[in-house]
Amino acid sequence: MIAAEAVARGSISQFIEHHFRHFNAAALVDAAKGYSAHLEKGGKMMVTLAGAMSTAELGLSLAEMIRQDKVHAISCTGANLEEDIFNLIAHDFYERVPNYRDLSPQQEQELLERHLNRVTDTCIPEEEAMRRLEKALLEEWMAADRAGERYFPHEFIYRILRSGRLEPYYQIEPRASWVYAAMEANLPIYVPGWEDSTTGNMYAAHCITGEIRNVHTVRTGIEYMIHLADWYTRTSAECSVGFFQIGGGIAGDFPICVVPMLHQDLGRKGIPLWGYFCQISDSTTSYGSYSGAVPNEKITWGKLGIDTPKFVIESDATIVAPLIFAWVLGW
């Protein structure tokens, strides 16, 4: 067990430490203390977001983590990048469906006809969220295309937020948006597989229509990896870099591979392994159901070391992640 920190903590942290004593609850406490210990030693942390964390409004706690310098880079799916902005500009038009498990195919069809796209118990409104963002993005894409400029997916979002053109549509406090907090901090965001997202599909459609002439106006995943290799090399030369993974899939698999790439493909010596690792997932790592390797298996891939602090919490990330963030923030 990691020793408890001798600092004053808020009621949430006190509750966690008193009641979370065994099994996944104990793993949560150990991982939270490990996260704090990593930062206290001067380390940096990458957080990866899979699933539908933005629609789950993880920004309520993640944004504060960014503002308080507890997160230093993010890797996420295109869905998480865009859905945080959807929530920012269309929150009041969302509809919650608490009985989503009981919906019939006909009821699902009725949601479609109302232009409501369901994510578990939450329906995202197409017109107010998706098309509103698309209009702003298209203006940026076309302007960059005409100027012969190229930017990453998250950089286009940053440009829109900095321009203020979406401000009239804000329906939550920007402080609750993790992308807005990342923009303010100019945080590096890596969005592998961005084309597998609503805005990625929109971009492809506008390339097909010819409105965007250069398909590479939006920079690619390979370029993201090159950028990440540079970021990791520079950052790890100064301090240990940790890896906090929410869910599985490409959001986590893509960035963690940068270390073996630097070692094995580039032959660079002296690049440190990831200095902390935690994954939250409710998917069992067997029979191919989880895209990724358990921590010890990652040793064989040259990602983690024998002594790297490693934590696995097999539970619902919408419950676990905010509690760990609360601990790290001292709430």
Tab-separated table of C-alpha atoms in Angstrom:
chain	number	residue	atom	x	y	z
A	1	MET	CA	0.000	0.000	0.000
A	2	ILE	CA	1.113	3.556	-0.716
A	3	ALA	CA	1.485	5.630	2.423
A	4	ALA	CA	-1.264	8.169	3.082
A	5	GLU	CA	-0.325	11.772	2.410
A	6	ALA	CA	0.035	14.109	5.370
A	7	VAL	CA	-2.152	16.857	3.933
A	8	ALA	CA	-5.534	18.242	4.854
A	9	ARG	CA	-8.238	16.729	2.659
A	10	GLY	CA	-11.838	17.557	1.931
A	11	SER	CA	-14.923	15.551	2.790
A	12	ILE	CA	-14.943	13.500	-0.420
A	13	SER	CA	-11.357	12.345	0.073
A	14	GLN	CA	-12.020	11.588	3.733
A	15	PHE	CA	-15.051	9.502	2.797
A	16	ILE	CA	-13.073	7.603	0.159
A	17	GLU	CA	-10.208	6.804	2.501
A	18	HIS	CA	-12.517	5.657	5.297
A	19	HIS	CA	-14.937	3.529	3.255
A	20	PHE	CA	-12.991	2.322	0.200
A	21	ARG	CA	-10.943	-0.480	1.751
A	22	HIS	CA	-11.106	-3.561	-0.457
A	23	PHE	CA	-11.268	-4.877	-4.013
A	24	ASN	CA	-11.878	-2.221	-6.717
A	25	ALA	CA	-12.522	0.381	-4.039
A	26	ALA	CA	-9.077	-0.211	-2.542
A	27	ALA	CA	-7.519	-0.153	-6.024
A	28	LEU	CA	-9.135	3.248	-6.553
A	29	VAL	CA	-7.520	4.609	-3.379
A	30	ASP	CA	-4.122	3.152	-4.258
A	31	ALA	CA	-4.292	4.589	-7.781
A	32	ALA	CA	-5.338	8.016	-6.495
A	33	LYS	CA	-2.506	8.095	-3.966
A	34	GLY	CA	-0.108	6.930	-6.670
A	35	TYR	CA	-1.270	9.738	-8.975
A	36	SER	CA	-0.703	12.322	-6.230
A	37	ALA	CA	2.686	10.850	-5.333
A	38	HIS	CA	3.756	10.972	-8.975
A	39	LEU	CA	2.891	14.675	-9.203
A	40	GLU	CA	4.513	15.476	-5.863
A	41	LYS	CA	7.781	14.060	-7.188
A	42	GLY	CA	7.583	16.548	-10.050
A	43	GLY	CA	6.052	14.162	-12.587
A	44	LYS	CA	3.704	14.975	-15.439
A	45	MET	CA	0.548	13.068	-16.401
A	46	MET	CA	-1.117	12.114	-19.639
A	47	VAL	CA	-4.834	11.299	-19.394
A	48	THR	CA	-6.534	9.248	-22.109
A	49	LEU	CA	-10.272	9.357	-22.754
A	50	ALA	CA	-12.158	6.582	-24.516
A	51	GLY	CA	-15.875	5.840	-24.423
A	52	ALA	CA	-18.301	8.723	-23.966
A	53	MET	CA	-16.594	10.578	-21.140
A	54	SER	CA	-17.471	14.018	-22.502
A	55	THR	CA	-21.165	13.235	-22.818
A	56	ALA	CA	-20.902	11.860	-19.271
A	57	GLU	CA	-19.767	15.430	-18.415
A	58	LEU	CA	-16.394	14.396	-17.017
A	59	GLY	CA	-15.389	17.982	-17.750
A	60	LEU	CA	-16.906	18.971	-14.411
A	61	SER	CA	-13.838	17.510	-12.689
A	62	LEU	CA	-11.320	17.076	-15.521
A	63	ALA	CA	-11.383	20.796	-16.364
A	64	GLU	CA	-10.347	21.622	-12.804
A	65	MET	CA	-7.577	19.004	-12.986
A	66	ILE	CA	-6.246	20.817	-16.043
A	67	ARG	CA	-6.534	24.252	-14.435
A	68	GLN	CA	-4.658	23.064	-11.343
A	69	ASP	CA	-1.820	21.581	-13.411
A	70	LYS	CA	-2.679	17.957	-12.584
A	71	VAL	CA	-2.957	16.975	-16.279
A	72	HIS	CA	-0.315	17.855	-18.856
A	73	ALA	CA	-1.454	16.114	-22.053
A	74	ILE	CA	-4.585	14.350	-23.259
A	75	SER	CA	-5.215	11.627	-25.804
A	76	CYS	CA	-8.840	11.155	-26.743
A	77	THR	CA	-11.164	9.898	-29.410
A	78	GLY	CA	-12.641	12.353	-31.865
A	79	ALA	CA	-15.989	11.731	-30.187
A	80	ASN	CA	-14.729	12.964	-26.815
A	81	LEU	CA	-13.161	16.060	-28.395
A	82	GLU	CA	-16.352	17.093	-30.179
A	83	GLU	CA	-18.872	15.947	-27.559
A	84	ASP	CA	-17.394	18.233	-24.939
A	85	ILE	CA	-18.113	21.141	-27.309
A	86	PHE	CA	-21.571	19.777	-28.170
A	87	ASN	CA	-22.377	19.896	-24.462
A	88	LEU	CA	-20.967	23.411	-24.156
A	89	ILE	CA	-23.176	24.856	-26.887
A	90	ALA	CA	-26.329	22.721	-26.710
A	91	HIS	CA	-26.677	21.428	-23.159
A	92	ASP	CA	-30.214	22.714	-22.705
A	93	PHE	CA	-31.393	20.788	-25.756
A	94	TYR	CA	-30.102	17.429	-24.541
A	95	GLU	CA	-32.659	14.890	-23.413
A	96	ARG	CA	-32.030	12.231	-20.797
A	97	VAL	CA	-33.692	8.837	-21.159
A	98	PRO	CA	-33.432	7.108	-17.759
A	99	ASN	CA	-35.319	4.040	-19.051
A	100	TYR	CA	-33.029	3.580	-22.066
A	101	ARG	CA	-32.718	-0.152	-21.404
A	102	ASP	CA	-36.448	-0.549	-22.064
A	103	LEU	CA	-36.647	1.333	-25.373
A	104	SER	CA	-38.181	-0.549	-28.270
A	105	PRO	CA	-36.784	-0.305	-31.823
A	106	GLN	CA	-39.781	1.888	-32.658
A	107	GLN	CA	-38.934	4.296	-29.835
A	108	GLU	CA	-35.326	4.422	-31.053
A	109	GLN	CA	-36.633	5.265	-34.536
A	110	GLU	CA	-38.732	8.056	-33.053
A	111	LEU	CA	-35.596	9.547	-31.454
A	112	LEU	CA	-33.898	9.439	-34.842
A	113	GLU	CA	-36.833	11.213	-36.471
A	114	ARG	CA	-36.533	13.937	-33.843
A	115	HIS	CA	-32.810	14.241	-34.712
A	116	LEU	CA	-31.750	13.002	-31.293
A	117	ASN	CA	-28.694	10.727	-31.246
A	118	ARG	CA	-28.627	8.528	-28.145
A	119	VAL	CA	-25.508	7.820	-26.079
A	120	THR	CA	-26.694	5.399	-23.389
A	121	ASP	CA	-29.121	7.539	-21.334
A	122	THR	CA	-28.386	10.850	-23.053
A	123	CYS	CA	-29.593	12.134	-26.425
A	124	ILE	CA	-27.461	14.646	-28.321
A	125	PRO	CA	-29.489	17.093	-30.458
A	126	GLU	CA	-28.228	17.098	-34.050
A	127	GLU	CA	-29.210	20.612	-35.103
A	128	GLU	CA	-28.251	22.539	-31.970
A	129	ALA	CA	-25.033	20.591	-31.265
A	130	MET	CA	-23.616	18.935	-34.359
A	131	ARG	CA	-24.681	21.334	-37.102
A	132	ARG	CA	-23.904	24.394	-34.989
A	133	LEU	CA	-20.325	23.207	-34.487
A	134	GLU	CA	-20.085	22.072	-38.103
A	135	LYS	CA	-20.818	25.596	-39.351
A	136	ALA	CA	-17.989	27.063	-37.291
A	137	LEU	CA	-15.613	24.259	-38.216
A	138	LEU	CA	-16.375	24.523	-41.916
A	139	GLU	CA	-15.492	28.211	-41.865
A	140	GLU	CA	-12.142	27.380	-40.248
A	141	TRP	CA	-11.471	24.397	-42.520
A	142	MET	CA	-12.195	26.398	-45.671
A	143	ALA	CA	-10.164	29.413	-44.539
A	144	ALA	CA	-7.169	27.184	-43.777
A	145	ASP	CA	-7.648	25.329	-47.052
A	146	ARG	CA	-7.633	28.561	-49.063
A	147	ALA	CA	-4.562	29.822	-47.198
A	148	GLY	CA	-2.679	26.557	-47.648
A	149	GLU	CA	-2.513	26.085	-43.879
A	150	ARG	CA	-2.864	22.826	-41.984
A	151	TYR	CA	-3.851	22.188	-38.368
A	152	PHE	CA	-4.609	19.256	-36.091
A	153	PRO	CA	-8.269	18.524	-35.209
A	154	HIS	CA	-7.901	19.941	-31.706
A	155	GLU	CA	-6.169	23.059	-33.050
A	156	PHE	CA	-9.207	23.856	-35.182
A	157	ILE	CA	-11.357	23.570	-32.053
A	158	TYR	CA	-8.954	25.821	-30.147
A	159	ARG	CA	-9.129	28.417	-32.933
A	160	ILE	CA	-12.927	28.439	-32.789
A	161	LEU	CA	-12.996	28.790	-29.003
A	162	ARG	CA	-10.436	31.597	-29.058
A	163	SER	CA	-12.376	33.420	-31.755
A	164	GLY	CA	-15.439	33.630	-29.502
A	165	ARG	CA	-17.815	32.802	-32.354
A	166	LEU	CA	-19.571	30.100	-30.311
A	167	GLU	CA	-19.963	32.194	-27.154
A	168	PRO	CA	-23.563	33.242	-27.955
A	169	TYR	CA	-24.489	29.551	-27.811
A	170	TYR	CA	-22.808	28.603	-24.522
A	171	GLN	CA	-25.308	26.817	-22.290
A	172	ILE	CA	-22.981	25.691	-19.510
A	173	GLU	CA	-20.200	27.555	-17.752
A	174	PRO	CA	-17.015	27.248	-19.827
A	175	ARG	CA	-15.317	26.163	-16.599
A	176	ALA	CA	-17.185	22.860	-16.931
A	177	SER	CA	-15.684	22.184	-20.368
A	178	TRP	CA	-12.413	20.255	-20.288
A	179	VAL	CA	-11.595	21.252	-23.881
A	180	TYR	CA	-12.046	24.917	-22.967
A	181	ALA	CA	-9.686	24.444	-20.007
A	182	ALA	CA	-7.204	22.668	-22.280
A	183	MET	CA	-7.428	25.546	-24.767
A	184	GLU	CA	-6.710	28.080	-22.020
A	185	ALA	CA	-3.678	26.050	-20.938
A	186	ASN	CA	-2.677	25.358	-24.554
A	187	LEU	CA	-2.508	21.699	-23.565
A	188	PRO	CA	-1.360	19.209	-26.196
A	189	ILE	CA	-4.259	16.978	-27.243
A	190	TYR	CA	-3.738	13.885	-29.383
A	191	VAL	CA	-6.770	12.622	-31.308
A	192	PRO	CA	-5.855	9.388	-33.096
A	193	GLY	CA	-8.461	8.066	-35.517
A	194	TRP	CA	-10.226	11.438	-35.603
A	195	GLU	CA	-11.894	10.468	-38.893
A	196	ASP	CA	-13.954	7.980	-36.844
A	197	SER	CA	-16.051	10.769	-35.361
A	198	THR	CA	-19.020	12.934	-36.291
A	199	THR	CA	-16.836	15.919	-37.183
A	200	GLY	CA	-14.443	13.619	-39.028
A	201	ASN	CA	-17.356	12.388	-41.120
A	202	MET	CA	-18.392	15.990	-41.738
A	203	TYR	CA	-14.896	16.838	-42.916
A	204	ALA	CA	-14.860	13.892	-45.317
A	205	ALA	CA	-18.238	14.970	-46.697
A	206	HIS	CA	-16.991	18.506	-47.383
A	207	CYS	CA	-13.908	17.081	-49.093
A	208	ILE	CA	-16.186	14.957	-51.290
A	209	THR	CA	-18.286	17.995	-52.257
A	210	GLY	CA	-15.127	19.903	-53.168
A	211	GLU	CA	-15.651	22.681	-50.610
A	212	ILE	CA	-12.326	21.605	-49.131
A	213	ARG	CA	-9.796	20.978	-51.874
A	214	ASN	CA	-6.862	19.589	-49.892
A	215	VAL	CA	-7.880	16.539	-47.881
A	216	HIS	CA	-4.757	17.060	-45.726
A	217	THR	CA	-5.883	20.475	-44.446
A	218	VAL	CA	-6.623	18.573	-41.238
A	219	ARG	CA	-3.365	17.009	-40.117
A	220	THR	CA	-3.180	13.244	-39.704
A	221	GLY	CA	-2.713	10.632	-37.017
A	222	ILE	CA	0.836	9.909	-38.173
A	223	GLU	CA	1.643	13.576	-37.662
A	224	TYR	CA	0.096	13.324	-34.201
A	225	MET	CA	2.502	10.462	-33.398
A	226	ILE	CA	5.465	12.500	-34.622
A	227	HIS	CA	4.340	15.416	-32.436
A	228	LEU	CA	3.840	13.072	-29.475
A	229	ALA	CA	7.325	11.593	-29.927
A	230	ASP	CA	8.789	15.079	-29.686
A	231	TRP	CA	6.619	16.004	-26.682
A	232	TYR	CA	7.460	12.812	-24.806
A	233	THR	CA	11.175	13.066	-25.549
A	234	ARG	CA	11.372	16.654	-24.303
A	235	THR	CA	9.094	16.138	-21.287
A	236	SER	CA	10.588	12.846	-20.076
A	237	ALA	CA	14.060	14.384	-20.223
A	238	GLU	CA	12.943	16.741	-17.450
A	239	CYS	CA	10.613	14.570	-15.373
A	240	SER	CA	8.786	11.255	-15.192
A	241	VAL	CA	5.619	11.032	-17.329
A	242	GLY	CA	2.627	9.036	-16.079
A	243	PHE	CA	-0.254	7.478	-17.971
A	244	PHE	CA	-3.846	7.570	-16.671
A	245	GLN	CA	-6.077	5.566	-19.004
A	246	ILE	CA	-9.858	5.758	-18.995
A	247	GLY	CA	-11.348	2.941	-21.056
A	248	GLY	CA	-9.526	1.102	-23.814
A	249	GLY	CA	-9.184	1.367	-27.538
A	250	ILE	CA	-7.180	3.780	-29.643
A	251	ALA	CA	-7.236	6.659	-27.154
A	252	GLY	CA	-4.959	4.639	-24.869
A	253	ASP	CA	-3.232	2.265	-27.286
A	254	PHE	CA	-1.978	5.041	-29.573
A	255	PRO	CA	-0.063	7.243	-27.118
A	256	ILE	CA	1.375	4.488	-24.915
A	257	CYS	CA	3.143	3.066	-27.978
A	258	VAL	CA	5.323	6.152	-28.330
A	259	VAL	CA	7.879	4.744	-25.874
A	260	PRO	CA	8.579	1.428	-27.654
A	261	MET	CA	8.590	3.331	-30.946
A	262	LEU	CA	11.312	5.634	-29.650
A	263	HIS	CA	13.298	2.662	-28.337
A	264	GLN	CA	12.760	-0.020	-30.945
A	265	ASP	CA	11.986	1.805	-34.189
A	266	LEU	CA	14.186	4.868	-33.704
A	267	GLY	CA	16.853	3.179	-31.618
A	268	ARG	CA	17.040	6.053	-29.165
A	269	LYS	CA	18.803	5.341	-25.890
A	270	GLY	CA	17.953	6.721	-22.500
A	271	ILE	CA	14.254	7.404	-23.135
A	272	PRO	CA	12.460	6.632	-19.839
A	273	LEU	CA	9.496	4.282	-19.690
A	274	TRP	CA	6.146	5.606	-18.512
A	275	GLY	CA	6.558	6.353	-14.803
A	276	TYR	CA	3.039	5.573	-13.559
A	277	PHE	CA	0.178	3.616	-15.065
A	278	CYS	CA	-3.497	3.299	-14.188
A	279	GLN	CA	-6.348	1.981	-16.265
A	280	ILE	CA	-10.053	2.152	-15.493
A	281	SER	CA	-12.165	-0.272	-17.473
A	282	ASP	CA	-15.170	-2.519	-16.984
A	283	SER	CA	-14.043	-4.781	-19.830
A	284	THR	CA	-12.362	-8.037	-18.847
A	285	THR	CA	-9.022	-8.583	-20.553
A	286	SER	CA	-9.819	-11.981	-22.016
A	287	TYR	CA	-11.037	-13.457	-25.294
A	288	GLY	CA	-10.175	-10.256	-27.121
A	289	SER	CA	-12.859	-8.180	-25.394
A	290	TYR	CA	-10.425	-5.464	-24.341
A	291	SER	CA	-8.320	-3.560	-26.846
A	292	GLY	CA	-5.029	-3.328	-25.017
A	293	ALA	CA	-2.818	-5.201	-22.610
A	294	VAL	CA	-2.938	-5.523	-18.832
A	295	PRO	CA	-0.082	-3.712	-17.051
A	296	ASN	CA	2.309	-6.648	-16.666
A	297	GLU	CA	1.831	-7.589	-20.307
A	298	LYS	CA	2.865	-4.037	-21.200
A	299	ILE	CA	6.307	-4.828	-19.750
A	300	THR	CA	6.838	-7.259	-22.646
A	301	TRP	CA	6.027	-4.462	-25.116
A	302	GLY	CA	8.574	-2.082	-23.636
A	303	LYS	CA	5.976	0.369	-22.331
A	304	LEU	CA	6.209	-0.131	-18.562
A	305	GLY	CA	8.984	-1.346	-16.290
A	306	ILE	CA	9.037	-3.887	-13.492
A	307	ASP	CA	9.002	-1.118	-10.888
A	308	THR	CA	6.467	1.176	-12.584
A	309	PRO	CA	3.526	1.786	-10.203
A	310	LYS	CA	0.640	-0.055	-11.886
A	311	PHE	CA	-3.058	0.023	-11.059
A	312	VAL	CA	-6.143	-1.581	-12.599
A	313	ILE	CA	-9.654	-0.603	-11.536
A	314	GLU	CA	-12.348	-2.787	-13.094
A	315	SER	CA	-15.339	-0.546	-12.710
A	316	ASP	CA	-17.404	2.220	-14.301
A	317	ALA	CA	-15.161	5.121	-15.275
A	318	THR	CA	-18.008	7.625	-14.883
A	319	ILE	CA	-17.952	6.765	-11.171
A	320	VAL	CA	-14.262	6.071	-10.621
A	321	ALA	CA	-12.533	8.886	-12.535
A	322	PRO	CA	-14.291	11.797	-10.756
A	323	LEU	CA	-13.491	10.216	-7.387
A	324	ILE	CA	-9.802	9.862	-8.231
A	325	PHE	CA	-9.745	13.420	-9.538
A	326	ALA	CA	-11.420	14.573	-6.312
A	327	TRP	CA	-8.657	12.897	-4.320
A	328	VAL	CA	-5.889	14.434	-6.430
A	329	LEU	CA	-7.548	17.848	-6.104
A	330	GLY	CA	-7.873	17.431	-2.348
A	331	TRP	CA	-11.657	17.731	-2.367
